[in-house]
Tab-separated table of C-alpha atoms in Angstrom:
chain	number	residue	atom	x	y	z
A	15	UNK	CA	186.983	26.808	-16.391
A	16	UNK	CA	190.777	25.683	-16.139
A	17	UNK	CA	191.898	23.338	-13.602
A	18	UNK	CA	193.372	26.725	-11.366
A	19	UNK	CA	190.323	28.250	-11.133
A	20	UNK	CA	188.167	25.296	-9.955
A	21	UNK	CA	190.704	24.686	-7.462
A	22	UNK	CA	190.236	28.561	-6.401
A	23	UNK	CA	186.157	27.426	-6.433
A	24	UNK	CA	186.773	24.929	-4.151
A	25	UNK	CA	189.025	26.894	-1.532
A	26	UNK	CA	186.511	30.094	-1.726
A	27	UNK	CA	183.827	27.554	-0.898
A	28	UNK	CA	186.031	25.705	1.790
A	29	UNK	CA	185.247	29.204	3.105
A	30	UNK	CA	182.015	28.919	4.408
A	31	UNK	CA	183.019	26.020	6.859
A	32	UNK	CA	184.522	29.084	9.052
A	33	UNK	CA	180.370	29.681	9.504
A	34	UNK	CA	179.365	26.660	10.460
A	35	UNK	CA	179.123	26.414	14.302
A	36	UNK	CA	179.899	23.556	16.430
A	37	UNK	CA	178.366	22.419	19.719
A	38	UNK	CA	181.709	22.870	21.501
A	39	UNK	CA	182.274	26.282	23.360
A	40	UNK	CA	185.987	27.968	22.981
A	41	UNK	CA	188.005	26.976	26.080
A	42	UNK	CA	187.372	30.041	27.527
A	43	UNK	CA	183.588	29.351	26.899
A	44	UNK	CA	183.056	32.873	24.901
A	45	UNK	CA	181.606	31.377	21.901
A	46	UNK	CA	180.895	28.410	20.446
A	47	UNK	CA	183.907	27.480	17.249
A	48	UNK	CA	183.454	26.563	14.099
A	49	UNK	CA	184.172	23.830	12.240
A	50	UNK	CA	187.607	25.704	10.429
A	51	UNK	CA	188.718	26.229	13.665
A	52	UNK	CA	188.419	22.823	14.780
A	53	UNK	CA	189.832	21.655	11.900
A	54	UNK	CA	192.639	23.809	12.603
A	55	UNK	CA	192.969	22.379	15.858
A	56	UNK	CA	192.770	18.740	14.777
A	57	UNK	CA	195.929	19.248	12.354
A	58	UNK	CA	197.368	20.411	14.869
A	59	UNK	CA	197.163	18.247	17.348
A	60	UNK	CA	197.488	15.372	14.005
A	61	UNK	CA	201.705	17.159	13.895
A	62	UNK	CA	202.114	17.160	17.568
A	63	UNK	CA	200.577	14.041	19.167
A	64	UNK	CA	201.012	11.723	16.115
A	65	UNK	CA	203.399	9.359	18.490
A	66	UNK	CA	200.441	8.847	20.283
A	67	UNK	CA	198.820	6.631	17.573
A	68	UNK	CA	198.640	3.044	18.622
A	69	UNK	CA	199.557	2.513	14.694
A	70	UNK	CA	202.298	4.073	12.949
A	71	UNK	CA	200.596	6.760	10.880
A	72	UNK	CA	201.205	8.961	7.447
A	73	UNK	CA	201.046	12.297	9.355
A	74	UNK	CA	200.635	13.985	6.012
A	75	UNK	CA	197.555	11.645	4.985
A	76	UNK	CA	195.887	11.959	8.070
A	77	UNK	CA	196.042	16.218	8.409
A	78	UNK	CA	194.737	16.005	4.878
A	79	UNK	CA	191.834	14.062	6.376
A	80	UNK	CA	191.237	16.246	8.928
A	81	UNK	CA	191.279	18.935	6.460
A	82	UNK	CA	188.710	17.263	4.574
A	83	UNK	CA	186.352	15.843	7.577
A	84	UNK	CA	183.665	18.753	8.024
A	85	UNK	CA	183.920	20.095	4.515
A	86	UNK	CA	180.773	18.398	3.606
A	87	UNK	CA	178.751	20.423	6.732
A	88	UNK	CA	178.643	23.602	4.445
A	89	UNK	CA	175.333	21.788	2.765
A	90	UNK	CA	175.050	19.330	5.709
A	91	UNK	CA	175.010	21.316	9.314
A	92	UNK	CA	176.773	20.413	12.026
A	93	UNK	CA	174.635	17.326	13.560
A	94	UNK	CA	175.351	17.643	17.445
A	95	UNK	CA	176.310	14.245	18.333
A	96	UNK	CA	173.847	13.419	21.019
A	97	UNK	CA	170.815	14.324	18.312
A	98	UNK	CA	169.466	10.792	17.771
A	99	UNK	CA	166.950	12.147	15.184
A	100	UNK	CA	169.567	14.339	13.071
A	101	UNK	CA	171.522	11.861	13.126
A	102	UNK	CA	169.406	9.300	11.152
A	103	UNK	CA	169.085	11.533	8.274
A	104	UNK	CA	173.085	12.776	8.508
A	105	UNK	CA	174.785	9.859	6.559
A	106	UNK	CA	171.967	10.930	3.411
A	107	UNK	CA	173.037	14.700	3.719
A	108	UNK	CA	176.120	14.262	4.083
A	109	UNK	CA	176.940	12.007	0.726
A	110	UNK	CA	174.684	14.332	-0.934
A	111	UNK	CA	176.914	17.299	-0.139
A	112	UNK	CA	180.510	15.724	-0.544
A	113	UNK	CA	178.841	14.969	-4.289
A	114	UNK	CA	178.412	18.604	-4.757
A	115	UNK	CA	181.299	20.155	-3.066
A	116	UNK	CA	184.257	17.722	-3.818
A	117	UNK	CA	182.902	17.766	-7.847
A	118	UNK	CA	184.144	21.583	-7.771
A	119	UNK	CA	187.506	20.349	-7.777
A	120	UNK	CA	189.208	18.799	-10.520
A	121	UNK	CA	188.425	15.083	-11.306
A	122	UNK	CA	191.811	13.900	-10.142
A	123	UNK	CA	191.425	15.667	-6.644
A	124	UNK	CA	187.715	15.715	-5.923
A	125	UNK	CA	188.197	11.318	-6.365
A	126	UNK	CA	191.062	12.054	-3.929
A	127	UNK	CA	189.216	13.984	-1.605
A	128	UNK	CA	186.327	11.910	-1.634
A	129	UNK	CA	188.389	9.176	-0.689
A	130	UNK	CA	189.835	10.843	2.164
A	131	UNK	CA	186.029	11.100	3.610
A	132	UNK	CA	184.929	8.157	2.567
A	133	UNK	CA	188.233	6.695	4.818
A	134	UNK	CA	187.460	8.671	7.516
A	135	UNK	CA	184.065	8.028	7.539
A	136	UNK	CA	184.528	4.105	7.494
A	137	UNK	CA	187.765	4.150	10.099
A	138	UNK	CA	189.206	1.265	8.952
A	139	UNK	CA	192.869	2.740	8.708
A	140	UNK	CA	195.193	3.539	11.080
A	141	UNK	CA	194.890	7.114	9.863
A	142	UNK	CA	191.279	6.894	9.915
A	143	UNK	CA	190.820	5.849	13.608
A	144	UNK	CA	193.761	8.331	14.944
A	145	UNK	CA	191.652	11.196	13.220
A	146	UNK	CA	188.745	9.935	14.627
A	147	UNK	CA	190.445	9.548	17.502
A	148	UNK	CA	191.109	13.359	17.580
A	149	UNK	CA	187.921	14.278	16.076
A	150	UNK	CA	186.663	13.130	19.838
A	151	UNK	CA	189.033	13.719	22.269
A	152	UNK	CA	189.157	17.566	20.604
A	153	UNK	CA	185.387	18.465	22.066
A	154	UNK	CA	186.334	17.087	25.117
A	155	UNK	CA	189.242	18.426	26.205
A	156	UNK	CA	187.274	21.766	24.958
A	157	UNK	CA	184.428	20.999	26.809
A	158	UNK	CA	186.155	20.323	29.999
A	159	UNK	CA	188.057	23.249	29.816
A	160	UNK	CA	185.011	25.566	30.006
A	161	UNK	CA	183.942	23.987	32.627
A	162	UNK	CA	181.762	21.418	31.421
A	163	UNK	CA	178.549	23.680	30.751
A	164	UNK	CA	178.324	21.868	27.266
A	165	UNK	CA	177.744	18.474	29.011
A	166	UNK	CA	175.348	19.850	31.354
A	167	UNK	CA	172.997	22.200	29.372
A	168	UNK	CA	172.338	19.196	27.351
A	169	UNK	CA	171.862	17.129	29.897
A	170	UNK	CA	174.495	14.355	28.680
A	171	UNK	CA	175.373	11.230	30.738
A	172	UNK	CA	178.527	8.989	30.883
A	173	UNK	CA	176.934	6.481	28.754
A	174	UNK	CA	176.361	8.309	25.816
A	175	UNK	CA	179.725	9.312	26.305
A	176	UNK	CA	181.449	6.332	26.691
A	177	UNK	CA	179.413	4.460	23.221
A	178	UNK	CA	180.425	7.862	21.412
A	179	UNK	CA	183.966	6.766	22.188
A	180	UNK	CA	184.116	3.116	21.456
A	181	UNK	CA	186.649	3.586	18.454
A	182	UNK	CA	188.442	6.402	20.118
A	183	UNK	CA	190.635	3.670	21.880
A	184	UNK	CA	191.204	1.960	19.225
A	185	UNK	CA	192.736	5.137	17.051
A	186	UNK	CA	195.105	6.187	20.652
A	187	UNK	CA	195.275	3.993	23.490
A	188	UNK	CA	197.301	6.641	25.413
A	189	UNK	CA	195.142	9.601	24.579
A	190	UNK	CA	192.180	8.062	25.557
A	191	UNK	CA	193.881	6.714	28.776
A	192	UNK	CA	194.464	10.864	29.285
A	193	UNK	CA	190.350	11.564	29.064
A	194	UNK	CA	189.568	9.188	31.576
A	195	UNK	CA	190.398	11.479	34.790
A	196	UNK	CA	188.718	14.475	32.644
A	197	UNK	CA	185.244	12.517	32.310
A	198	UNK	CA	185.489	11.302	36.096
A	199	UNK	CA	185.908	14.478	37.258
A	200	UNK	CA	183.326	16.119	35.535
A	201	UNK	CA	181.013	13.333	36.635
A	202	UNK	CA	181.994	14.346	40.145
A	203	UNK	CA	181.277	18.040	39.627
A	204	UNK	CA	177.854	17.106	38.683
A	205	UNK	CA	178.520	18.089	34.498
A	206	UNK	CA	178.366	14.920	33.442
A	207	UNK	CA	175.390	12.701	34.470
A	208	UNK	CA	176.325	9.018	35.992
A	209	UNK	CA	173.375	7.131	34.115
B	30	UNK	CA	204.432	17.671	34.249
B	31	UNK	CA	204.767	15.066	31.720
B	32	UNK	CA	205.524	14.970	28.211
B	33	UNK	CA	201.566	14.750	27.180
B	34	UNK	CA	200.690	17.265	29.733
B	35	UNK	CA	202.979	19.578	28.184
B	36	UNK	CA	201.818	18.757	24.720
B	37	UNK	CA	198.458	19.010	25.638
B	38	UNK	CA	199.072	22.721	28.131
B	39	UNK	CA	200.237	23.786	24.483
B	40	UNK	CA	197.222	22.597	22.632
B	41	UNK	CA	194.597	23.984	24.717
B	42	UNK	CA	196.932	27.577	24.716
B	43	UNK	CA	196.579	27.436	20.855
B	44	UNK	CA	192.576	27.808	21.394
B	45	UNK	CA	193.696	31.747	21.957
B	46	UNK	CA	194.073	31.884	18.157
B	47	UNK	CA	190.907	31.857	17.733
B	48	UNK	CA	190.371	34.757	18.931
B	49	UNK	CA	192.663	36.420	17.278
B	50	UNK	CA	191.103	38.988	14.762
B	51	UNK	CA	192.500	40.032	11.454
B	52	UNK	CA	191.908	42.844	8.822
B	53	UNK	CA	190.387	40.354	6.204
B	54	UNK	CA	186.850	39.662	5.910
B	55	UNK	CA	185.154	36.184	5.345
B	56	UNK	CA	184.575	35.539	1.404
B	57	UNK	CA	180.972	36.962	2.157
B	58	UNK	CA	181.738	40.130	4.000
B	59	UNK	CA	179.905	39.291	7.193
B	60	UNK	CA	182.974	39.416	9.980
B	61	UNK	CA	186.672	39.159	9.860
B	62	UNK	CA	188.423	35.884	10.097
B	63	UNK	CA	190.354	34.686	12.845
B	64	UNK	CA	194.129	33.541	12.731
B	65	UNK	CA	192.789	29.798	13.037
B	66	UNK	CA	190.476	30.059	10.442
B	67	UNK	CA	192.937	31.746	8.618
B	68	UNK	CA	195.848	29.033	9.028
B	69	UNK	CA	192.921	26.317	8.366
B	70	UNK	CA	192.615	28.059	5.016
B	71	UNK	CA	196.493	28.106	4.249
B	72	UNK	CA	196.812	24.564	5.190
B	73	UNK	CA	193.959	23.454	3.027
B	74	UNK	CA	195.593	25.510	-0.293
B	75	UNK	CA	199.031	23.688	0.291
B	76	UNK	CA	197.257	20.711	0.339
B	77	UNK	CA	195.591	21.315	-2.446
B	78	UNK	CA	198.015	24.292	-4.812
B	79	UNK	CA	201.181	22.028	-4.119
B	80	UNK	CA	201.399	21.661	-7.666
B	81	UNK	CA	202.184	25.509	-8.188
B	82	UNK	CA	204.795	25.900	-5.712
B	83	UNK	CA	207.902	26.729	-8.072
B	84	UNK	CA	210.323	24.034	-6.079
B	85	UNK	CA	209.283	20.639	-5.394
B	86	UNK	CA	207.806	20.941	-1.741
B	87	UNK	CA	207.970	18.969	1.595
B	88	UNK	CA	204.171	19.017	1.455
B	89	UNK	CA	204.052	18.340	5.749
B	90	UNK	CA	206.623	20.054	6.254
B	91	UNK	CA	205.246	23.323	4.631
B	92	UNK	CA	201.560	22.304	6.475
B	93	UNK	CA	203.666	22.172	9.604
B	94	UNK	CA	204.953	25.863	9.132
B	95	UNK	CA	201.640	26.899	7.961
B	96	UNK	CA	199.465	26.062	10.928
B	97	UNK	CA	202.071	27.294	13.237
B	98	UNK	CA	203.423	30.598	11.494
B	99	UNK	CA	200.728	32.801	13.415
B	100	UNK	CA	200.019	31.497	17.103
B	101	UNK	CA	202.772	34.195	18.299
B	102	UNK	CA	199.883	36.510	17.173
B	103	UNK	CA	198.211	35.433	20.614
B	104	UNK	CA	200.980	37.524	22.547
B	105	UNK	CA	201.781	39.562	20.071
B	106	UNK	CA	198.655	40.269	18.307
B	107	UNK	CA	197.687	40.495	14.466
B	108	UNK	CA	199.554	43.188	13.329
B	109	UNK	CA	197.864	44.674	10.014
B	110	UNK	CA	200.382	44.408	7.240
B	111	UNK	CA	200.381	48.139	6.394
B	112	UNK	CA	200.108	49.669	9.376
B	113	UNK	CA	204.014	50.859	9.336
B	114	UNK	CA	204.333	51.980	13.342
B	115	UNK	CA	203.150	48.768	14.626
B	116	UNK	CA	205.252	46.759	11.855
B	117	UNK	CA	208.452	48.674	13.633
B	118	UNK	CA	208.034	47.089	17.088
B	119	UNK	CA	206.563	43.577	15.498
B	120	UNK	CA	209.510	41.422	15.244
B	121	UNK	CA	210.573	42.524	19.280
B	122	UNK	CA	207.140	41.663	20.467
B	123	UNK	CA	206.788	38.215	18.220
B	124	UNK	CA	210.504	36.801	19.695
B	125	UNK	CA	209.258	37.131	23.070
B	126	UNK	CA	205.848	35.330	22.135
B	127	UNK	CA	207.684	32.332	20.911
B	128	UNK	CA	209.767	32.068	23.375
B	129	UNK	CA	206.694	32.168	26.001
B	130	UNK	CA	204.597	29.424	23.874
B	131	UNK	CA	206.450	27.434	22.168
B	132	UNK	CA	208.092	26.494	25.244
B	133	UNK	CA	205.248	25.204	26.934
B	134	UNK	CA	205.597	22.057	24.629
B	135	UNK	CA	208.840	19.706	25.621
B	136	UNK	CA	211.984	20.723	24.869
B	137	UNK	CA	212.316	18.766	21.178
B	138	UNK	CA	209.280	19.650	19.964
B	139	UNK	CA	209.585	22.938	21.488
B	140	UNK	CA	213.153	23.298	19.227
B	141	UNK	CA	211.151	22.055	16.339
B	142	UNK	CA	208.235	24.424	16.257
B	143	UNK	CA	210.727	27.199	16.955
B	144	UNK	CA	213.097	26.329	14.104
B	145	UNK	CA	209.820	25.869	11.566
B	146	UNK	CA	208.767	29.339	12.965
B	147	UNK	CA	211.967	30.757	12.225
B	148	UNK	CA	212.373	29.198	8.678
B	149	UNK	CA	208.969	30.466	7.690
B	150	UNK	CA	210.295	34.208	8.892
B	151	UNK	CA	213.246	33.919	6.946
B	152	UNK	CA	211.994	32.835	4.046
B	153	UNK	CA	214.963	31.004	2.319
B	154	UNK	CA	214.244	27.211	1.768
B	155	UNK	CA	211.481	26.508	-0.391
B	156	UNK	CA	208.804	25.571	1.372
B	157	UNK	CA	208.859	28.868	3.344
B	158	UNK	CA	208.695	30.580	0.335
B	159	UNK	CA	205.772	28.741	-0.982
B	160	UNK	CA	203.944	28.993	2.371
B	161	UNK	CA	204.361	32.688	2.259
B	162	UNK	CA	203.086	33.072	-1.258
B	163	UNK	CA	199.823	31.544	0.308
B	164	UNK	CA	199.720	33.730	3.325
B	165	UNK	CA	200.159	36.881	0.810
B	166	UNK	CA	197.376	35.193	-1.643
B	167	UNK	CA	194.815	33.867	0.757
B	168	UNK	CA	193.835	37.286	2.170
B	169	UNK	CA	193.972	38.899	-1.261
B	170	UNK	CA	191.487	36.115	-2.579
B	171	UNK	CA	189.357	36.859	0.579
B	172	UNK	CA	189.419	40.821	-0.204
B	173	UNK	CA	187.968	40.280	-3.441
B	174	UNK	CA	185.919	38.223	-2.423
B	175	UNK	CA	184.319	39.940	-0.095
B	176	UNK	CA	184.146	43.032	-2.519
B	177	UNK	CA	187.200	44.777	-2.198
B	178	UNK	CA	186.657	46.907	1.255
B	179	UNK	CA	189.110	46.443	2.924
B	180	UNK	CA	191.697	47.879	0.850
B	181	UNK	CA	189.473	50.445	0.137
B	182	UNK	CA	188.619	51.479	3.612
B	183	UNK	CA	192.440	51.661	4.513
B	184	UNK	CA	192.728	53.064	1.713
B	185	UNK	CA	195.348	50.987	0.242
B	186	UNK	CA	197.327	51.669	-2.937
B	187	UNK	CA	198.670	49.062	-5.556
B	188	UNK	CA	202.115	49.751	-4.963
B	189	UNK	CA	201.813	48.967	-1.500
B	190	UNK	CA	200.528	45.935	-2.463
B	191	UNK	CA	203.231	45.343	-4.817
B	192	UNK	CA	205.981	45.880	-2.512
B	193	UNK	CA	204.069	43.483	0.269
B	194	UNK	CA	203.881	41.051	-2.707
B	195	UNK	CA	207.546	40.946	-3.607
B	196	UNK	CA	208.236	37.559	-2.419
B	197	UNK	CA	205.004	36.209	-3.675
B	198	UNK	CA	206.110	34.974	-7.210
B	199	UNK	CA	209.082	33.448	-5.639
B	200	UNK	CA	206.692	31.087	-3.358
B	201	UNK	CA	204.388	30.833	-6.754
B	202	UNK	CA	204.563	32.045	-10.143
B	203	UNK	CA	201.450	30.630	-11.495
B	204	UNK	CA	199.286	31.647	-8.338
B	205	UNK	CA	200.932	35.190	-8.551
B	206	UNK	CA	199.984	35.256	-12.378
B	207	UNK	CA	196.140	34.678	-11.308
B	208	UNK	CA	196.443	37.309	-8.810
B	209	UNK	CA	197.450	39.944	-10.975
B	210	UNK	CA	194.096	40.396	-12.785
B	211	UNK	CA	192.308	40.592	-9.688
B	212	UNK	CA	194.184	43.553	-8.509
B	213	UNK	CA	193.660	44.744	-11.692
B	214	UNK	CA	190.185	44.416	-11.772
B	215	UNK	CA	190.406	46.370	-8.080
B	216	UNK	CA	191.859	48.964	-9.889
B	217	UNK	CA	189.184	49.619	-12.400
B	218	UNK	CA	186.524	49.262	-9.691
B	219	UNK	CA	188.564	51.802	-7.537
B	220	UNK	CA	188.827	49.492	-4.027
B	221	UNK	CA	192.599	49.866	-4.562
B	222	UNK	CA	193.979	52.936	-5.547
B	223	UNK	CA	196.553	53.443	-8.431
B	224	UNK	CA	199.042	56.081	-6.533
């Protein structure tokens, strides 16, 4: 196979991510997304919101990471972030499928790739933590905008919340300071739990 | 409002694209893809194809144009790319879409994502023209993919395609030159016809 057509492999399979589904309902709370179309809406928010990172970033090195970030949930699943149990066995799944997935590509880019998850998935750059960064405040602003029924229905509490969100600071001072209000008011609507 | 309020009223309004149908089906056949899926796609080949562009590319600039060529479709709708009536009235009913959203972000960025809108419609720098070639490829990749019903359900012919395709080696030579067999291959199977 010639370097073209493992690069076509790879997109066709970069495919499938449009079927994996997320936790997170569409802000009009018709469906749940998918992980493409969060994606989408991370690079997106990546071009606009970028002078929102406490660090100066490489725009173009962080969308590519966002890109990249879910890829490896066409073998893995979407692991809902509040599953403690899931969640244990994720990191395992997870390598297992960026081995197979990223190896369709070309040597030259599936090492690149793979490096672009493996930053991401240490967040030790500035580009990792203002992905990461995104990657959280995303769901939530989602979340909140259909009116918190994500929250609820699982029964989620500020806590868990607030520990899921100990880097998120750390990537975008500013945006976080922006959640803040969201959270308290859906504590006080009763979507969020208080303990 | 302030500047991140704006940014963010913009971001959640960009949700709508998701539910945004077009014509193409997912790689295996099971529903059409959505305008964010789609533009995840896009973003991910110029990532990833930049080496076929024909002109040394902007890379971010040309991911910038990509993820925001289509989110007038959420006034103005998908409009399927040989349907010849509703191409007539497209170009009216996309202006005013712009106008509506891209204004919702402040007034720079709202200049910015206007002028990248406009530069990807007229086609003449070379990034445009290599983020066209992937919004002409992407959906024939998917077509095939999915086993060639679409064009064969509209009933499409090749020179149809041809003429739709005009630009396309001017984005991309060598991504054209891999499409051609494809269509071929169409052909012979009879999803697209030859008159």
């Amino acid at each position: 196979m010639n370097r073209l057509e493992q690069q076509i492999n790879f997109i066709m399979e970069v495919d499938k991510i449009k079927k994996i589904t997320r936790q997170t309902y569409l802000s009009d709370g018709s469906r749940p997304e998918n992980d493409a179309e969060h994606s989408f809406h991370l690079a997106m928010m990546c071009f606009l919101l970028k002078e929102y990172a406490n660090e100066e970033i490489d725009v173009l090195h962080t969308m590519e990471m966002v890109l990249i970030h879910d890829v490896i949930e066409i073998d893995a699943g979407d692991t809902y972030a509040y599953d403690s149990l899931g969640n244990q066995s994720k990191r395992e799944r997870e390598v297992k499928a960026a081995e197979r997935i990223f190896n369709l590509l070309p040597e030259d880019q599936a090492s690149y790739v793979r490096a672009l998850w493996d930053e991401f998935e240490e967040g030790a750059t500035p580009e990792a933590r203002f992905a990461n960064a995104l990657d959280k405040i995303q769901p939530l602003l989602l979340n909140d905008a259909s009116g918190g029924d994500t929250w609820k229905s699982h029964g989620i509490n500020i806590s868990q919340i607030l520990k899921r969100n100990e880097r998120t600071p750390k990537g975008s001072e500013a945006l976080w300071e922006y959640c803040k209000p969201i959270l308290e008011q859906n504590i006080e609507k009763g979507n969020i739990s208080k303990n």
